[in-house]
C-alpha positions as MATLAB code, in Angstrom:
seq = 'XXXXXXXXXXXXXXXXXXXXXXXXXXXXXXXXXXXXXXXXXXXXXXXXXXXXXXXXXXXXXXXXXXXXXXXXXXXXXXXXXXXXXXXXXXXXXXXXXXXXXXXXXXXXXXXXXXXXXXXXXXXXXXXXXXXXXXXXXXXXXXXXXXXXXXXXXXXXXXXXXXXXXXXX';
ca = [
      34.226   -1.087   18.464;
      35.252   -4.597   17.725;
      37.390   -5.457   14.741;
      34.484   -7.461   13.296;
      32.299   -4.368   13.017;
      35.089   -2.535   11.234;
      35.502   -5.443    8.811;
      31.772   -5.508    8.116;
      31.638   -1.769    7.429;
      34.699   -1.959    5.196;
      33.094   -4.818    3.285;
      29.832   -2.883    2.921;
      31.753    0.132    1.645;
      33.629   -1.969   -0.928;
      30.393   -3.641   -2.028;
      28.738   -0.269   -2.550;
      31.469    0.716   -4.997;
      30.597   -2.300   -7.170;
      26.955   -1.304   -7.610;
      26.274    0.018  -11.107;
      23.716    2.669  -10.151;
      23.872    4.393  -13.556;
      23.432    1.114  -15.401;
      20.391    0.245  -13.319;
      18.949    3.753  -13.764;
      19.100    3.368  -17.560;
      16.821    0.324  -17.340;
      13.989    2.259  -15.694;
      11.205    3.490  -17.951;
       8.547    5.094  -15.772;
       8.875    8.256  -13.720;
       7.528    6.452  -10.663;
      10.251    3.817  -10.971;
      12.895    6.540  -11.272;
      11.579    8.244   -8.121;
      11.595    4.962   -6.183;
      15.082    4.183   -7.457;
      16.335    7.616   -6.368;
      14.808    7.040   -2.927;
      16.499    3.636   -2.693;
      19.861    5.071   -3.702;
      19.548    7.959   -1.242;
      18.655    5.549    1.600;
      21.548    3.264    0.662;
      23.985    6.179    0.658;
      22.724    7.393    4.052;
      23.102    3.962    5.636;
      26.491    3.478    4.048;
      27.792    6.850    5.240;
      26.521    6.234    8.782;
      28.273    2.862    8.766;
      31.468    4.525    7.627;
      31.387    7.308   10.184;
      29.947    5.625   13.265;
      31.129    2.057   13.201;
      34.318    1.935   11.213;
      36.434    3.785   13.732;
      38.035    2.190   16.755;
      37.333    4.068   19.992;
      40.101    6.232   21.334;
      42.008    4.544   24.153;
      41.221    5.802   27.637;
      43.957    7.912   29.205;
      43.908    6.262   32.637;
      46.839    8.316   33.946;
      44.933   11.544   33.365;
      42.048   10.274   35.493;
      44.393    8.907   38.208;
      45.765   12.396   38.733;
      42.322   13.975   39.139;
      40.237   11.264   40.819;
      42.593    8.893   42.532;
      44.201    5.642   41.516;
      41.991    3.292   43.512;
      38.722    4.354   41.858;
      40.356    4.589   38.400;
      41.844    1.094   38.776;
      38.401   -0.229   39.649;
      36.908    1.408   36.529;
      39.824    0.253   34.384;
      39.363   -3.321   35.536;
      35.614   -3.164   34.821;
      36.228   -1.538   31.438;
      38.742   -4.160   30.391;
      36.509   -6.994   31.550;
      33.746   -5.956   29.149;
      33.487   -8.368   26.269;
      31.517   -7.274   23.263;
      29.829  -10.343   21.812;
      30.675  -11.237   18.270;
      27.832  -11.006   15.816;
      26.747  -14.390   14.526;
      24.717  -14.151   11.351;
      21.811  -16.583   11.599;
      19.536  -14.735    9.179;
      21.548  -14.923    5.965;
      21.588  -18.735    5.767;
      17.785  -18.741    6.067;
      17.229  -16.244    3.291;
      20.033  -17.172    0.923;
      18.079  -20.060   -0.730;
      15.039  -17.797   -1.063;
      17.182  -15.118   -2.628;
      18.746  -17.607   -5.038;
      15.297  -18.855   -6.104;
      14.201  -15.258   -6.630;
      17.238  -14.704   -8.837;
      16.235  -17.724  -10.941;
      12.684  -16.362  -11.227;
      14.111  -12.980  -12.161;
      16.174  -14.477  -14.977;
      13.141  -16.362  -16.283;
      10.998  -13.225  -16.136;
      13.746  -11.273  -17.879;
      13.953  -13.812  -20.707;
      10.176  -13.858  -21.041;
      10.088  -10.061  -21.069;
      12.777   -9.857  -23.742;
      10.912  -12.339  -25.947;
       7.689  -10.399  -25.486;
       9.492   -7.142  -26.291;
      10.862   -8.636  -29.511;
       7.400   -9.878  -30.469;
       5.821   -6.500  -29.750;
       8.501   -4.618  -31.681;
       7.929   -6.892  -34.671;
       4.187   -6.335  -34.367;
       4.699   -2.566  -34.192;
       6.885   -2.684  -37.302;
       4.193   -4.716  -39.114;
       1.458   -2.275  -38.096;
       3.542    0.713  -39.179;
       4.223   -0.944  -42.525;
       0.530   -1.726  -42.915;
      -0.348    1.860  -42.017;
       1.923    3.184  -44.781;
       0.496    0.810  -47.390;
      -3.152    0.862  -46.300;
      -4.273    3.712  -48.544;
      -2.991    1.980  -51.700;
      -3.450   -1.672  -50.703;
      -5.991   -3.866  -52.425;
      -8.113   -6.491  -50.645;
      -6.140   -9.277  -52.344;
      -2.828   -7.866  -51.075;
      -4.289   -7.662  -47.555;
      -5.643  -11.210  -47.721;
      -2.219  -12.482  -48.893;
      -0.792  -11.301  -45.588;
      -3.802  -12.528  -43.572;
      -5.055  -15.780  -45.158;
      -7.057  -16.680  -42.025;
      -9.297  -13.629  -42.585;
      -9.829  -14.548  -46.239;
     -10.825  -18.060  -45.197;
     -13.193  -16.684  -42.534;
     -14.891  -14.323  -44.994;
     -15.132  -16.998  -47.672;
     -16.749  -19.379  -45.158;
     -19.257  -16.726  -44.110;
     -20.179  -16.001  -47.725;
     -20.397  -19.684  -48.567;
     -22.666  -20.334  -45.533;
     -24.779  -17.292  -46.388;
     -23.985  -15.649  -43.046;
     -24.004  -11.868  -43.353;
     -23.484  -10.907  -39.698;
     -27.097  -10.478  -38.573;
];
């Protein structure tokens, strides 16, 4: 294998060590998401291990002298010359530059969605706390106490009474 392939596999291995799998797993809430995440991690580990085993090792050098003794030097020299003339082309990454801007824009969208989600979570938690508080007080609360917290309802009811609208 070429030295480039070894460098790429080493880089992939180092990158995999920086992934916070446990941190990401803590963010998942549904069972389906956990299953998909486990599948992703398993696939990543399989690809990473195959990269480490198959492509990170340099091939063993050919023992030409061993073959010269058994086959003959003329044929072995011909094979050696052909073997040494093989040039493995270097990989030129043309895909990453195309998708890098798309990936960066997706990261920006992700951050915006995350901020929006956090704001919505805060709002919902506040609403839940309000509903739980209301639930505790509901059995002993008077209409005036309720209307103090919800003046728009008091105004609506007062308007309906004033306009002689009784809902039918």
